[in-house]
PDB file of C-alpha atoms (C1' of nucleotides) in Angstrom:
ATOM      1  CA  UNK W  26       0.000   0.000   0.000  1.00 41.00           C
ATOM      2  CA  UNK W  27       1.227   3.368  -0.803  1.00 37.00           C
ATOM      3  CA  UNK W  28       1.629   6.142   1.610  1.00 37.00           C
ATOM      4  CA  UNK W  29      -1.870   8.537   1.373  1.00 37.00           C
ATOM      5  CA  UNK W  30      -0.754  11.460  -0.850  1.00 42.00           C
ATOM      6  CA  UNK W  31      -1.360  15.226  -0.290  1.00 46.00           C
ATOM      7  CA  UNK W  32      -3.237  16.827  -3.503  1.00 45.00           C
ATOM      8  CA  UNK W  33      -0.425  18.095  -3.979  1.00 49.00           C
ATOM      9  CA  UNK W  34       2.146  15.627  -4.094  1.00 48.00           C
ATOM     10  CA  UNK W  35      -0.425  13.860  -6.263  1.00 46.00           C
ATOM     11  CA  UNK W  36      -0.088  16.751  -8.738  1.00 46.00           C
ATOM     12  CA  UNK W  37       3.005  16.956  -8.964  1.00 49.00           C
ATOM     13  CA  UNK W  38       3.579  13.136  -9.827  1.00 48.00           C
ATOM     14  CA  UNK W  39       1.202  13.971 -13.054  1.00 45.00           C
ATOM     15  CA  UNK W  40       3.255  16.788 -13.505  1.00 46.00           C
ATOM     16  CA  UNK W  41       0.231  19.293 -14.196  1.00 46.00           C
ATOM     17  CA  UNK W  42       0.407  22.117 -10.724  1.00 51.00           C
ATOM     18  CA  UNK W  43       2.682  24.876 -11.725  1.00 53.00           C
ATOM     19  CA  UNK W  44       2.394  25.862  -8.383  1.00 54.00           C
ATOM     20  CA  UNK W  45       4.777  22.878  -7.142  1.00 59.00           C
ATOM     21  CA  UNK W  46       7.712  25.056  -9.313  1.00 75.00           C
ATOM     22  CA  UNK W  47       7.350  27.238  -6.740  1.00 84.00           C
ATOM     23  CA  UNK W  48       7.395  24.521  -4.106  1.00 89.00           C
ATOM     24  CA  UNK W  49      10.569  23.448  -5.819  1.00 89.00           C
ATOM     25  CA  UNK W  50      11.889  26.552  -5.710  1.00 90.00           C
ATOM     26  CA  UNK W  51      11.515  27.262  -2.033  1.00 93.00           C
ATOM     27  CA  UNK W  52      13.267  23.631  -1.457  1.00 93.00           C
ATOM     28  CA  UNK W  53      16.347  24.382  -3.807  1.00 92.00           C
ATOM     29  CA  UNK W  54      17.063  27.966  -1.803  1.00 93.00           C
ATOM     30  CA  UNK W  55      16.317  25.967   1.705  1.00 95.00           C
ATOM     31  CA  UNK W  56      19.034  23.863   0.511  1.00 94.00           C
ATOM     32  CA  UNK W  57      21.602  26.422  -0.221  1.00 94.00           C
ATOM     33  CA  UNK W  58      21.525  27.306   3.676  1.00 96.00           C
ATOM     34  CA  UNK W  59      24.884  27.047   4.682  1.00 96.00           C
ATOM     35  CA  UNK W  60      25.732  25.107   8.047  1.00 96.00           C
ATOM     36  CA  UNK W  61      25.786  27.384  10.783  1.00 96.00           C
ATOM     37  CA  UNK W  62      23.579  30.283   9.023  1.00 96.00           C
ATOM     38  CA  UNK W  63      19.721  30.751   9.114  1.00 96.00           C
ATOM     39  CA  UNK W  64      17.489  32.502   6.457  1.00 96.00           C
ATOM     40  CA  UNK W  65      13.938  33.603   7.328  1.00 96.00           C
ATOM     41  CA  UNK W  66      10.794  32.543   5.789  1.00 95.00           C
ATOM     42  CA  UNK W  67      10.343  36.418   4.491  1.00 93.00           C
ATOM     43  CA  UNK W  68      13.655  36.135   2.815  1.00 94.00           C
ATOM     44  CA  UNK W  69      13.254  32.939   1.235  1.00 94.00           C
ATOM     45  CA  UNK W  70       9.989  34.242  -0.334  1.00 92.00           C
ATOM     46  CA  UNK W  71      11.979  36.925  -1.746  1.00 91.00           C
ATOM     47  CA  UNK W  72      14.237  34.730  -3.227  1.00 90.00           C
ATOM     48  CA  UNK W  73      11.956  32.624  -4.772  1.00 89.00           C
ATOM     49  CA  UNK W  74       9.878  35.748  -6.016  1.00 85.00           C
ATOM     50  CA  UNK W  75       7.311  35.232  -3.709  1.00 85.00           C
ATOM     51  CA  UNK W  76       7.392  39.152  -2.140  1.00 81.00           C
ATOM     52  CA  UNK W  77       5.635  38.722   1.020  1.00 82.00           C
ATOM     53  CA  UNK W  78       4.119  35.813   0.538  1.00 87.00           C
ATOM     54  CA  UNK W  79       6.638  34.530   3.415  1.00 91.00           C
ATOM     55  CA  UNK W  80       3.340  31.611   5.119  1.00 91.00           C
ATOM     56  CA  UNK W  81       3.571  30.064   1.654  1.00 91.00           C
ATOM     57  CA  UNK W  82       7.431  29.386   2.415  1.00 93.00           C
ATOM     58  CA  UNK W  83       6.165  27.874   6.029  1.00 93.00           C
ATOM     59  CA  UNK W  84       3.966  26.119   4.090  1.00 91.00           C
ATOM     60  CA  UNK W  85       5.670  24.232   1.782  1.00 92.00           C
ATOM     61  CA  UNK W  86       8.355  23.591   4.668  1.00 93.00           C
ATOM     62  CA  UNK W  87       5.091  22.084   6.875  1.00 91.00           C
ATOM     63  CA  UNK W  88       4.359  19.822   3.806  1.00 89.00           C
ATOM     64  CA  UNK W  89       7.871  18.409   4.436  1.00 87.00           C
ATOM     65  CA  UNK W  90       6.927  16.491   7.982  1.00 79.00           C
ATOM     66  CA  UNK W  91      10.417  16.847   9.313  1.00 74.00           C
ATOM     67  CA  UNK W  92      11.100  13.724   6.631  1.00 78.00           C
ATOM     68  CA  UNK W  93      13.507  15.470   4.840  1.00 86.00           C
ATOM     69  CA  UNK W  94      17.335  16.027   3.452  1.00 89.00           C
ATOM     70  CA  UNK W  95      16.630  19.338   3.657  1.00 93.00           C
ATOM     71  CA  UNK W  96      17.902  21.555   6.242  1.00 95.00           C
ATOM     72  CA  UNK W  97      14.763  23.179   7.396  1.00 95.00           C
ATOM     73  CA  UNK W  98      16.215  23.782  10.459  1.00 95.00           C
ATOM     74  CA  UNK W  99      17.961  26.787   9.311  1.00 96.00           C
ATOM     75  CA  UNK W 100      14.756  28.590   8.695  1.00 96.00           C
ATOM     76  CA  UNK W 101      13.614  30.620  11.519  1.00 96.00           C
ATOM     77  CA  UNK W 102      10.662  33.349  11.291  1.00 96.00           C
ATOM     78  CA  UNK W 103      11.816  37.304  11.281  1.00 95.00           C
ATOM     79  CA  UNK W 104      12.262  37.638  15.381  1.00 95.00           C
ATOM     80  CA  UNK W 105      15.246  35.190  14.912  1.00 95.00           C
ATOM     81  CA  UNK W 106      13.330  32.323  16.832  1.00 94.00           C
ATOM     82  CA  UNK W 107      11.594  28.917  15.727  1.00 94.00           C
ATOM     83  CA  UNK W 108       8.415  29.161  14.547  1.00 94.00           C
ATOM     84  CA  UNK W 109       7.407  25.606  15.464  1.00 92.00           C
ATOM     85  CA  UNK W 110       6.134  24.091  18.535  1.00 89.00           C
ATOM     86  CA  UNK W 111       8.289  23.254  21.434  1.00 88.00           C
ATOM     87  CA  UNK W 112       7.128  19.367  21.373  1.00 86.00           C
ATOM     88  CA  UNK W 113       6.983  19.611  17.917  1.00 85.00           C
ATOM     89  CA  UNK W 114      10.096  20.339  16.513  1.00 88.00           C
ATOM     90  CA  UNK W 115      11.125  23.480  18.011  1.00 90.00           C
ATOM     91  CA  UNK W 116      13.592  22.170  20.567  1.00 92.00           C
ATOM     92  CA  UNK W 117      15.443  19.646  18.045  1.00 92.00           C
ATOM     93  CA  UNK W 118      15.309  23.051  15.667  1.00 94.00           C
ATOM     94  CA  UNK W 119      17.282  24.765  18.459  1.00 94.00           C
ATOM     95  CA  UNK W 120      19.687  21.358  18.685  1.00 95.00           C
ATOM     96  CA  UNK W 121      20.477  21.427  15.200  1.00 95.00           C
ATOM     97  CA  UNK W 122      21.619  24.768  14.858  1.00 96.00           C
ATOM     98  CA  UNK W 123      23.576  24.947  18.133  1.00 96.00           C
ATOM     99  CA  UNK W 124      25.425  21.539  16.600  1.00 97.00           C
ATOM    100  CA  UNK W 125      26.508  24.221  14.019  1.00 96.00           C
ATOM    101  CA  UNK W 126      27.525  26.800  15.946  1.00 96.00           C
ATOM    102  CA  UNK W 127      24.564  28.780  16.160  1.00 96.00           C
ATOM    103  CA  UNK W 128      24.236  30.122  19.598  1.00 96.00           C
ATOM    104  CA  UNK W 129      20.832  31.383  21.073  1.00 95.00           C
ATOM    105  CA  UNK W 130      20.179  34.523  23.601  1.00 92.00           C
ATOM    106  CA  UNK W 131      18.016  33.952  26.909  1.00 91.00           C
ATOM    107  CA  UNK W 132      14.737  34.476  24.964  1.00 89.00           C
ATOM    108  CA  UNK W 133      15.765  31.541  22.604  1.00 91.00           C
ATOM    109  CA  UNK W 134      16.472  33.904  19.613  1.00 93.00           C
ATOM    110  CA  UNK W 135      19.181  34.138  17.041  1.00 95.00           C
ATOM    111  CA  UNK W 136      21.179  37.310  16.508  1.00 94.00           C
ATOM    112  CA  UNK W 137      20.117  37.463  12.662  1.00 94.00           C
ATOM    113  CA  UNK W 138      23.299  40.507  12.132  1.00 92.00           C
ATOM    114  CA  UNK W 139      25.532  37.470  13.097  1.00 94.00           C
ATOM    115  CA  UNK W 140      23.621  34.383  11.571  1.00 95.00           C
ATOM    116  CA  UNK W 141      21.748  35.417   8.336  1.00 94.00           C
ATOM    117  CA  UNK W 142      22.551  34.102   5.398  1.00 95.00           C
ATOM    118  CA  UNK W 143      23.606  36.989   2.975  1.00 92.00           C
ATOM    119  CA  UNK W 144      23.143  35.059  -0.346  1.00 89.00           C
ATOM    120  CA  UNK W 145      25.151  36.906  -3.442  1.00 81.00           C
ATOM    121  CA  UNK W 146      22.300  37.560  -6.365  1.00 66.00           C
TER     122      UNK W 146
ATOM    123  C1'  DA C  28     -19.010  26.583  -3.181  1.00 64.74           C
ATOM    124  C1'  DT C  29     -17.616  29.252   1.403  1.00 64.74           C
ATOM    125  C1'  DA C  30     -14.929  29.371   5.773  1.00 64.74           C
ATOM    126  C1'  DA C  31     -11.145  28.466   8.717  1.00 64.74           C
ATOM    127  C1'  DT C  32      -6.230  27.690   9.322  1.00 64.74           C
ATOM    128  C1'  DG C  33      -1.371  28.397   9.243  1.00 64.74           C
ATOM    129  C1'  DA C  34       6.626  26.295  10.400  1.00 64.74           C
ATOM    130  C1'  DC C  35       4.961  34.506   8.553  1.00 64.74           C
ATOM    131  C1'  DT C  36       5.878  39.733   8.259  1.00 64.74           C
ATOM    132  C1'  DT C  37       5.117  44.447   8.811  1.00 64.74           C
ATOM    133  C1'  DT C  38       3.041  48.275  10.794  1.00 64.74           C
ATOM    134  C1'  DC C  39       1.264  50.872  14.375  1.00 64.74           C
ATOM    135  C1'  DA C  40      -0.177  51.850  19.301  1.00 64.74           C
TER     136       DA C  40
ATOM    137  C1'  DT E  29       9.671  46.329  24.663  1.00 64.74           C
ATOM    138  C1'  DT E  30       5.284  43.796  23.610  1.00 64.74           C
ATOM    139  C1'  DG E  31       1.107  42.884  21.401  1.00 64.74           C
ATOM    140  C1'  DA E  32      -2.780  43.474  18.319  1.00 64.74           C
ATOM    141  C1'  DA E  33      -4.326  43.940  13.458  1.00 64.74           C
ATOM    142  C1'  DA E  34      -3.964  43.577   8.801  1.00 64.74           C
ATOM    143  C1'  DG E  35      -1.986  41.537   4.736  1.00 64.74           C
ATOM    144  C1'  DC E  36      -0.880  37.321   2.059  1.00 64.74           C
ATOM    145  C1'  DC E  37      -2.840  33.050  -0.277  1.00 64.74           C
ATOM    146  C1'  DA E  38      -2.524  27.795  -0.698  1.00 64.74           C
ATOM    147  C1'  DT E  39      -4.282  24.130   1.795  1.00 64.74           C
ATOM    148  C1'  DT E  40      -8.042  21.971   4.626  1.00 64.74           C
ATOM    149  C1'  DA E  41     -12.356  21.293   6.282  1.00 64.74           C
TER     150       DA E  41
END
DNA sequence: ATAATGACTTTCA
DNA sequence: TTGAAAGCCATTA
């Protein structure tokens, strides 16, 4: 039995949503993350050509399930914290990126001067 | 079909 | 500094 399939998975495996492009997209800049430097969600959009559109970038990262090569870890929302739940994914968020060097203050943010990733074009 | 939801951001009080 | 409100729009219900 295969695993139930989002609508959109299922679209993309015909190969008719251009929307998972943009899905694609967001995954190939997530991936470009350097260890030990974080991006926001706002930024990626921008990358991607998204504008503002920064919950579509949480989005497709939520459609992930924490199953993935990618290192989603590195994304963190514009206050330089996790946005995920604790229990859910926030603390072994946190582990990840201090195993790379990324050190957090006492309110369990990320000085983004130090940490952002500054890609070049 | 409409309505609620969400791994967000920015603005304004 | 914190928090509420609005903006964004695909996915879910």
């Amino acid at each position: 039995m295969p695993a139930k399939r989002s609508p959109v998975k299922r679209a993309r495996s015909l190969g008719r949503d251009t929307r998972l492009s943009e899905y694609d997209r967001i995954y190939a800049i997530v991936r470009r993350i350097p260890r030990g430097k974080v991006a926001t969600y706002g930024q990626i959009a921008q990358l991607v050509g998204l504008g503002r559109a920064a919950r579509r970038v949480g989005y497709a990262l939520s459609a992930l399930r924490g199953q993935s090569p990618l290192p989603w870890h590195r994304v963190i929302n514009a206050s330089g914290g996790s946005s995920l739940p604790p229990l859910e994914g926030g603390i072994t968020q946190r582990l990840k990126l201090e195993q790379e060097g990324v050190t957090f203050d006492a309110g369990g943010r990320v000085d983004l001067e130090k940490y952002r990733w500054r890609p070049r074009r």
